Amino acid sequence: MNIVEQVRLSGVVGAGGAGFPTHVKLGARAEYVIANGAECEPLLRVDQLLMQRRADRVVRGMELAMQATGAKQGVIATKAHYEGAVKALKAALGNRKDITLHLMDSYYPSGDEKSIIYEVTGRVVPSAKLPADVGCVVSNVATLCNIADAAEGRPVVDKDVTVGGDVPHPLTVTVPVGTPMREVIALSGFTGAKEDYALIVGGPCMGKLEEDWDAPVTKTTGGLLMLRRTHLLIARRTQSPERLLKIARAVCCQCSQCTQMCPRNALGLHVEPHKAMRAITTGNGALLGNARSVLACSSCGVCTNYACHMGLSPSEVMAQLKDELGRAGIRPVPEADIRVDPFIVQKRVPVKRLIARMGLAAFDTPAPYTDAGLRPKRVLLPLRQHVGKPAEATVKPGDRVHRGDVVGEIPDKALGARVHASIDGVVTAVDARGVEITGGESA
């Protein structure tokens, strides 16, 4: 059985992003396989600690990905100041030349797929194109570990998660997929109430607010961050679209700092948030210019969290416009005149300064890996933890399952990923939420 099929059977998806099915990605041909170990989001520690603990598995996953794609060169890209991870990776690599380390400065968003490809190869991926179109396949380091496990018949049933923010004891822990987030957060000693605190799933820049603290950890969950509802970051995110528009109309001075600091604009992809602000505040869509340029926005939030000194939210405006364009059937097209900004390096946002600007400096603390041995009595496994079609349940209530058993299969001829039981137990529900398993302990 080849590695692509083993990865498909094991339900491996991109662990650090939207969850693109990895077996499909490995079907491409490439010159480079790039391991994304940049840990793009502030406060998260998952990837750097994983590289420190499982460097050999990262390298093994890289070897298998190169074998699948035909790539002759593998590059593990991570930040130079992740000293423990760098030391472990250097030891795992030895003197080999086919896989090398690329050490990056600490800037945001270094882990953005298009940014990391440019950093490593000097190539720019146009809109509507894939990394494979410029000879690259990019995988998160956790995904590479899962590829290595898949080659040995082990499916994706666990996920590393950082619990951070305003909690007593930030930590990084491995938990079964489907574990209620509330139980993971409790490992940090957090006892706050929902009336006072908000939960961000992911990182502070691109993560999503989650009102249901019992929602399950999925294959793509990397961070659970708690912040007081009075924190500026939460207050900004919870304002209504009407208030956002009212403030923008009153305050936006069209300084264009949001566009000048935009990482995608610096790559030559013509993303111009100030024009989006101009269009929405005046109600004149013609002022947007090339509407398709909005679709090249990565939603990194630099414009909102760093560039705008007026406290506005250009990234929220861009998100609204992207949704509207998508509903109208407008799709991105490749740029014909990509010219990388000659000052792209100077425009990179230092992570420490970003953290300070966002009011998160007090929470920029270690989140050491903890072998908590969490064994939830109940897990909920969503059948869609990935890009594509939801998996189709292969079990029914009353069925007994063991950790690693298939509970969701890829629909015929569809883009998707398998789902596996993460604990031993009995299926107690199969519904729109997913497959619920109760009882038993993790094997």
Coordinates of C-alpha atoms in Angstrom, one line a residue:
M1 CA 0.0 0.0 0.0
N2 CA 1.5 3.4 -0.9
I3 CA 1.7 6.3 1.5
V4 CA -1.0 8.3 -0.1
E5 CA -3.5 5.5 0.5
Q6 CA -2.3 5.0 4.0
V7 CA -2.8 8.7 4.7
R8 CA -6.3 8.6 3.3
L9 CA -7.2 5.6 5.4
S10 CA -5.9 7.3 8.5
G11 CA -8.0 10.5 8.1
V12 CA -5.0 12.9 8.0
V13 CA -5.9 16.5 7.3
G14 CA -4.0 19.8 7.6
A15 CA -3.6 20.1 11.4
G16 CA -2.7 23.8 11.4
G17 CA -5.3 25.4 9.1
A18 CA -8.6 24.7 7.4
G19 CA -8.1 20.9 7.4
F20 CA -7.5 20.2 3.7
P21 CA -7.4 16.4 3.2
T22 CA -3.7 15.5 3.1
H23 CA -4.0 12.5 0.8
V24 CA -5.2 14.9 -1.9
K25 CA -2.3 17.3 -1.3
L26 CA 0.2 14.4 -1.5
G27 CA -1.2 13.5 -4.9
A28 CA 0.5 16.6 -6.4
R29 CA 4.0 16.7 -8.0
A30 CA 6.4 19.1 -6.4
E31 CA 10.0 20.3 -6.3
Y32 CA 9.8 21.2 -2.6
V33 CA 8.0 19.9 0.4
I34 CA 8.0 22.7 3.0
A35 CA 7.3 21.9 6.7
N36 CA 5.5 24.8 8.3
G37 CA 6.9 25.1 11.8
A38 CA 6.5 28.9 12.1
E39 CA 3.7 28.8 14.6
C40 CA 2.0 31.8 13.0
E41 CA -0.3 32.9 15.8
P42 CA 0.9 34.6 18.9
L43 CA 0.6 32.8 22.3
L44 CA 0.3 29.3 20.8
R45 CA 3.1 26.8 21.6
V46 CA 1.8 23.6 19.9
D47 CA 4.2 23.4 17.0
Q48 CA 7.4 24.5 18.7
L49 CA 6.9 22.0 21.5
L50 CA 5.9 19.2 19.0
M51 CA 9.1 19.8 17.0
Q52 CA 11.1 19.6 20.3
R53 CA 9.4 16.4 21.4
R54 CA 8.9 14.6 18.0
A55 CA 11.6 15.9 15.7
D56 CA 12.3 12.5 14.4
R57 CA 8.6 12.0 13.4
V58 CA 8.6 15.4 11.7
V59 CA 11.6 14.3 9.6
R60 CA 10.0 10.9 8.9
G61 CA 6.8 12.6 7.7
M62 CA 8.8 14.9 5.5
E63 CA 10.6 11.9 3.9
L64 CA 7.2 10.2 3.2
A65 CA 5.8 13.4 1.8
M66 CA 8.8 13.9 -0.5
Q67 CA 8.4 10.3 -1.6
A68 CA 4.7 10.8 -2.5
T69 CA 5.2 14.1 -4.4
G70 CA 8.5 13.3 -6.0
A71 CA 10.2 16.3 -4.4
K72 CA 13.9 16.3 -4.2
Q73 CA 14.2 18.9 -1.5
G74 CA 12.6 19.2 1.9
V75 CA 12.7 22.3 4.0
I76 CA 11.7 22.6 7.6
A77 CA 10.9 26.3 8.2
T78 CA 10.7 27.5 11.8
K79 CA 11.7 30.4 13.9
A80 CA 15.3 30.8 15.0
H81 CA 14.4 31.6 18.6
Y82 CA 12.6 28.3 19.0
E83 CA 15.9 27.0 20.4
G84 CA 14.7 23.7 21.8
A85 CA 13.0 22.8 18.6
V86 CA 15.9 23.8 16.4
K87 CA 18.3 21.8 18.5
A88 CA 16.1 18.7 18.3
L89 CA 15.6 19.1 14.5
K90 CA 19.3 19.5 13.9
A91 CA 20.0 16.3 15.8
A92 CA 17.3 14.5 13.8
L93 CA 18.6 15.7 10.5
G94 CA 22.2 15.0 11.1
N95 CA 24.3 15.8 7.9
R96 CA 21.7 15.0 5.3
K97 CA 21.4 17.4 2.4
D98 CA 17.9 16.5 1.0
I99 CA 16.1 18.0 4.1
T100 CA 17.3 21.3 5.5
L101 CA 16.4 23.8 8.1
H102 CA 15.3 27.3 7.2
L103 CA 15.4 29.6 10.3
M104 CA 13.1 32.6 10.2
D105 CA 12.8 35.8 12.1
S106 CA 9.9 36.2 14.5
Y107 CA 7.4 38.1 12.4
Y108 CA 3.7 37.8 11.7
P109 CA 2.2 36.1 9.7
S110 CA 5.3 34.0 8.9
G111 CA 3.2 30.8 8.9
D112 CA 0.8 32.0 6.2
E113 CA 1.2 29.5 3.4
K114 CA 2.0 32.1 0.7
S115 CA 4.4 34.0 2.9
I116 CA 6.3 30.8 3.9
I117 CA 6.7 29.8 0.2
Y118 CA 8.1 33.2 -0.6
E119 CA 10.4 33.1 2.4
V120 CA 11.8 29.7 1.4
T121 CA 11.8 29.8 -2.4
G122 CA 11.3 33.4 -3.5
R123 CA 8.2 32.3 -5.4
V124 CA 4.8 33.9 -5.2
V125 CA 1.6 31.9 -5.4
P126 CA -1.0 33.9 -7.4
S127 CA -4.7 34.1 -6.4
A128 CA -6.7 31.1 -7.6
K129 CA -3.5 29.0 -7.8
L130 CA -2.2 26.3 -5.5
P131 CA 1.3 25.9 -4.0
A132 CA 1.8 23.0 -6.4
D133 CA 1.5 25.4 -9.3
V134 CA 4.8 26.9 -8.1
G135 CA 6.4 23.5 -7.4
C136 CA 5.6 23.4 -3.6
V137 CA 3.7 21.3 -1.1
V138 CA 3.4 22.8 2.3
S139 CA 2.4 20.8 5.4
N140 CA 2.2 21.8 9.1
V141 CA 4.7 19.9 11.2
A142 CA 1.9 18.2 13.1
T143 CA 0.5 17.0 9.8
L144 CA 3.9 15.5 9.0
C145 CA 3.9 13.6 12.3
N146 CA 0.4 12.3 11.4
I147 CA 1.7 11.2 8.0
A148 CA 4.5 9.3 9.8
D149 CA 1.9 7.7 12.1
A150 CA -0.3 6.8 9.1
A151 CA 2.5 4.9 7.5
E152 CA 2.5 2.7 10.6
G153 CA -1.3 2.2 10.6
R154 CA -2.2 4.8 13.2
P155 CA -5.1 7.1 12.4
V156 CA -5.6 10.6 13.7
V157 CA -7.3 10.3 17.1
D158 CA -5.4 12.9 19.2
K159 CA -4.7 16.6 19.0
D160 CA -2.1 18.8 20.6
V161 CA -3.7 22.0 22.0
T162 CA -2.3 25.1 23.8
V163 CA -4.6 26.5 26.6
G164 CA -3.5 30.1 27.2
G165 CA -4.6 33.7 27.6
D166 CA -6.0 34.8 31.0
V167 CA -5.7 31.4 32.7
P168 CA -3.8 30.5 35.9
H169 CA -1.4 27.9 34.3
P170 CA -1.0 28.0 30.5
L171 CA -0.1 24.6 29.1
T172 CA 0.1 22.5 26.0
V173 CA -1.5 19.0 26.1
T174 CA -2.5 16.1 23.9
V175 CA -6.2 15.2 24.1
P176 CA -8.5 12.8 22.2
V177 CA -10.2 14.4 19.3
G178 CA -13.8 15.2 20.3
T179 CA -12.9 16.1 23.9
P180 CA -15.2 18.9 25.2
M181 CA -13.2 22.1 25.2
R182 CA -14.4 22.9 28.7
E183 CA -12.5 19.9 30.0
V184 CA -9.3 20.9 28.3
I185 CA -9.5 24.5 29.5
A186 CA -10.0 23.2 33.1
L187 CA -6.5 21.6 33.0
S188 CA -5.1 25.1 33.2
G189 CA -6.9 25.8 36.5
F190 CA -9.3 28.1 34.9
T191 CA -12.7 28.5 36.8
G192 CA -14.1 31.7 35.2
A193 CA -17.7 32.1 34.1
K194 CA -19.0 32.7 30.6
E195 CA -20.5 36.0 31.7
D196 CA -17.0 37.3 32.4
Y197 CA -14.8 35.5 29.8
A198 CA -14.8 34.7 26.1
L199 CA -13.2 31.7 24.4
I200 CA -11.1 32.1 21.2
V201 CA -10.6 28.8 19.4
G202 CA -7.3 29.2 17.5
G203 CA -5.0 32.2 17.9
P204 CA -5.8 35.8 18.8
C205 CA -5.5 37.1 15.3
M206 CA -7.4 34.6 13.2
G207 CA -9.2 32.4 15.8
K208 CA -12.9 32.4 16.2
L209 CA -15.1 33.2 19.2
E210 CA -16.8 30.2 20.5
E211 CA -19.8 30.6 22.7
D212 CA -20.3 26.8 23.3
W213 CA -17.5 25.8 25.7
D214 CA -18.6 22.2 25.4
A215 CA -17.8 22.2 21.7
P216 CA -15.4 19.4 20.7
V217 CA -11.7 19.7 20.0
T218 CA -11.2 18.8 16.3
K219 CA -8.3 17.7 14.1
T220 CA -7.5 21.4 13.4
T221 CA -7.9 22.9 16.9
G222 CA -4.6 24.4 17.9
G223 CA -5.4 26.8 20.7
L224 CA -8.0 27.6 23.4
L225 CA -7.5 31.1 24.6
M226 CA -9.5 32.7 27.4
L227 CA -9.8 36.5 27.7
R228 CA -12.1 38.8 29.7
R229 CA -15.0 40.1 27.8
T230 CA -13.8 43.6 28.6
H231 CA -10.6 43.0 26.7
L232 CA -10.3 45.3 23.7
L233 CA -9.8 42.3 21.4
I234 CA -13.1 40.8 22.5
A235 CA -15.0 44.1 22.5
R236 CA -13.8 44.8 19.0
R237 CA -14.9 41.4 17.7
T238 CA -18.3 41.5 19.4
Q239 CA -19.4 44.9 18.0
S240 CA -22.3 44.8 15.6
P241 CA -21.8 45.3 11.9
E242 CA -23.9 48.5 12.2
R243 CA -21.7 49.9 14.9
L244 CA -18.5 48.9 12.9
L245 CA -19.9 50.8 9.9
K246 CA -20.9 53.8 12.0
I247 CA -17.5 54.1 13.6
A248 CA -15.7 53.6 10.2
R249 CA -17.7 56.4 8.6
A250 CA -16.9 58.8 11.4
V251 CA -13.2 58.0 11.9
C252 CA -11.5 56.4 8.8
C253 CA -9.2 59.1 7.4
Q254 CA -8.0 57.0 4.4
C255 CA -4.4 57.1 5.6
S256 CA -3.9 53.7 3.7
Q257 CA -1.7 52.4 6.5
C258 CA -3.8 49.2 6.5
T259 CA -2.8 48.6 2.8
Q260 CA 0.8 49.6 3.3
M261 CA 1.2 47.0 6.1
C262 CA -0.8 44.2 4.4
P263 CA 1.4 41.1 3.9
R264 CA -0.5 40.0 0.8
N265 CA -0.2 43.4 -0.7
A266 CA 3.6 43.3 0.0
L267 CA 3.7 40.0 -2.0
G268 CA 2.2 41.8 -5.0
L269 CA -1.3 40.4 -4.7
H270 CA -3.0 43.9 -4.8
V271 CA -5.0 43.5 -1.5
E272 CA -6.0 47.1 -0.6
P273 CA -8.1 47.3 2.7
H274 CA -8.2 51.1 2.6
K275 CA -10.3 50.9 -0.6
A276 CA -12.6 48.4 1.0
M277 CA -13.1 50.9 3.9
R278 CA -13.6 53.7 1.4
A279 CA -16.3 51.7 -0.5
I280 CA -18.2 50.6 2.6
T281 CA -18.2 54.0 4.4
T282 CA -19.4 55.8 1.3
G283 CA -21.7 53.1 0.0
N284 CA -20.1 53.4 -3.4
G285 CA -18.9 50.0 -4.6
A286 CA -17.0 51.5 -7.5
L287 CA -14.4 52.9 -5.1
L288 CA -13.4 49.3 -4.3
G289 CA -11.5 49.1 -7.6
N290 CA -10.8 45.5 -8.6
A291 CA -13.3 43.6 -6.4
R292 CA -11.5 40.3 -7.0
S293 CA -8.5 41.7 -5.1
V294 CA -10.5 41.4 -1.9
L295 CA -10.5 37.6 -2.4
A296 CA -6.7 37.5 -2.1
C297 CA -7.0 38.7 1.6
S298 CA -5.8 36.0 4.0
S299 CA -7.7 37.4 7.0
C300 CA -4.5 37.6 9.0
G301 CA -5.8 40.7 10.8
V302 CA -2.6 42.8 10.5
C303 CA -4.7 45.7 9.2
T304 CA -6.9 45.6 12.3
N305 CA -4.6 44.5 15.0
Y306 CA -1.5 46.4 14.1
A307 CA -1.8 48.9 11.2
C308 CA -4.9 50.9 12.1
H309 CA -4.1 53.5 14.7
M310 CA -7.8 54.6 14.8
G311 CA -9.1 51.4 16.3
L312 CA -11.0 50.3 13.2
S313 CA -11.5 46.8 11.9
P314 CA -10.6 46.7 8.2
S315 CA -10.3 42.9 8.4
E316 CA -13.9 42.6 9.4
V317 CA -14.9 44.7 6.5
M318 CA -12.8 42.6 4.2
A319 CA -14.4 39.4 5.6
Q320 CA -17.9 40.8 4.9
L321 CA -17.0 41.8 1.4
K322 CA -15.5 38.3 0.7
D323 CA -18.7 36.7 1.8
E324 CA -20.8 39.0 -0.4
L325 CA -18.6 38.4 -3.4
G326 CA -18.7 34.6 -2.8
R327 CA -22.5 34.6 -2.7
A328 CA -22.5 36.6 -5.9
G329 CA -20.4 33.9 -7.6
I330 CA -17.3 36.1 -8.0
R331 CA -14.2 34.0 -7.9
P332 CA -10.5 35.0 -7.7
V333 CA -8.3 35.1 -10.8
P334 CA -4.5 34.9 -11.0
E335 CA -2.8 38.3 -10.9
A336 CA -1.1 39.2 -14.2
D337 CA 1.4 41.7 -12.8
I338 CA 2.8 40.4 -9.5
R339 CA 5.6 42.7 -8.2
V340 CA 6.8 42.0 -4.7
D341 CA 7.3 45.1 -2.7
P342 CA 11.0 45.9 -2.4
F343 CA 10.5 46.8 1.2
I344 CA 8.7 43.5 2.1
V345 CA 11.2 42.6 4.8
Q346 CA 11.0 46.0 6.4
K347 CA 7.2 45.7 6.5
R348 CA 7.2 42.5 8.4
V349 CA 5.4 42.9 11.8
P350 CA 7.6 41.8 14.8
V351 CA 5.5 39.3 16.9
K352 CA 6.5 41.0 20.2
R353 CA 5.3 44.4 18.9
L354 CA 2.1 42.8 17.6
I355 CA 1.4 41.2 21.0
A356 CA 2.0 44.5 22.8
R357 CA -0.3 46.4 20.3
M358 CA -3.0 43.8 20.9
G359 CA -2.8 44.1 24.7
L360 CA -1.6 40.5 25.2
A361 CA 1.8 41.0 26.6
A362 CA 0.8 39.8 30.1
F363 CA -0.3 36.5 28.5
D364 CA 2.9 35.9 26.4
T365 CA 4.2 33.3 28.8
P366 CA 5.4 29.7 28.4
A367 CA 2.7 27.0 28.0
P368 CA 4.8 23.9 28.8
Y369 CA 3.8 20.5 27.5
T370 CA 2.0 18.5 30.1
D371 CA 1.2 14.8 29.9
A372 CA -2.2 15.2 31.6
G373 CA -3.5 11.9 30.5
L374 CA -7.0 13.4 30.0
R375 CA -9.5 10.6 29.4
P376 CA -12.9 12.1 28.6
K377 CA -16.0 10.0 29.4
R378 CA -17.7 11.4 26.3
V379 CA -16.4 12.7 22.9
L380 CA -18.3 14.2 20.0
L381 CA -16.7 13.6 16.6
P382 CA -18.0 16.1 14.0
L383 CA -18.2 14.4 10.6
R384 CA -16.8 17.5 9.0
Q385 CA -13.4 18.5 10.4
H386 CA -12.0 19.2 7.0
V387 CA -12.4 21.0 3.7
G388 CA -14.9 19.2 1.5
K389 CA -17.9 17.0 2.1
P390 CA -18.8 15.7 5.6
A391 CA -17.9 12.1 6.3
E392 CA -20.7 9.6 6.3
A393 CA -21.4 7.8 9.5
T394 CA -20.6 4.1 9.5
V395 CA -22.0 3.4 13.0
K396 CA -25.3 3.7 14.7
P397 CA -26.4 4.3 18.3
G398 CA -25.7 1.2 20.4
D399 CA -22.6 0.1 18.5
R400 CA -19.5 -0.6 20.5
V401 CA -16.3 0.9 19.1
H402 CA -12.7 0.9 20.0
R403 CA -10.2 3.7 19.7
G404 CA -9.0 3.9 16.1
D405 CA -12.2 2.3 14.6
V406 CA -13.6 4.1 11.5
V407 CA -16.9 5.9 12.4
G408 CA -17.1 8.2 9.4
E409 CA -16.2 7.3 5.8
I410 CA -15.4 9.6 2.8
P411 CA -18.4 9.9 0.5
D412 CA -17.9 8.2 -2.9
K413 CA -15.8 10.3 -5.3
A414 CA -15.9 13.3 -2.9
L415 CA -13.2 15.5 -1.3
G416 CA -13.2 14.5 2.4
A417 CA -11.5 12.7 5.2
R418 CA -12.2 9.7 7.4
V419 CA -13.2 10.1 11.1
H420 CA -12.0 7.6 13.7
A421 CA -13.1 6.8 17.3
S422 CA -10.8 8.5 19.7
I423 CA -11.9 6.5 22.8
D424 CA -13.3 3.1 23.6
G425 CA -17.0 3.2 24.2
V426 CA -20.6 2.9 22.9
V427 CA -22.1 5.2 20.2
T428 CA -24.8 7.1 22.0
A429 CA -25.8 9.5 19.2
V430 CA -25.4 10.0 15.4
D431 CA -26.9 13.3 14.3
A432 CA -26.1 16.6 12.6
R433 CA -23.5 17.3 15.3
G434 CA -21.5 14.2 14.5
V435 CA -20.9 10.8 16.3
E436 CA -21.1 10.8 20.1
I437 CA -19.3 8.1 22.0
T438 CA -19.7 7.5 25.7
G439 CA -18.0 5.3 28.2
G440 CA -14.6 3.6 28.3
E441 CA -11.2 5.1 28.5
S442 CA -8.6 6.0 25.9
A443 CA -6.5 3.0 24.9

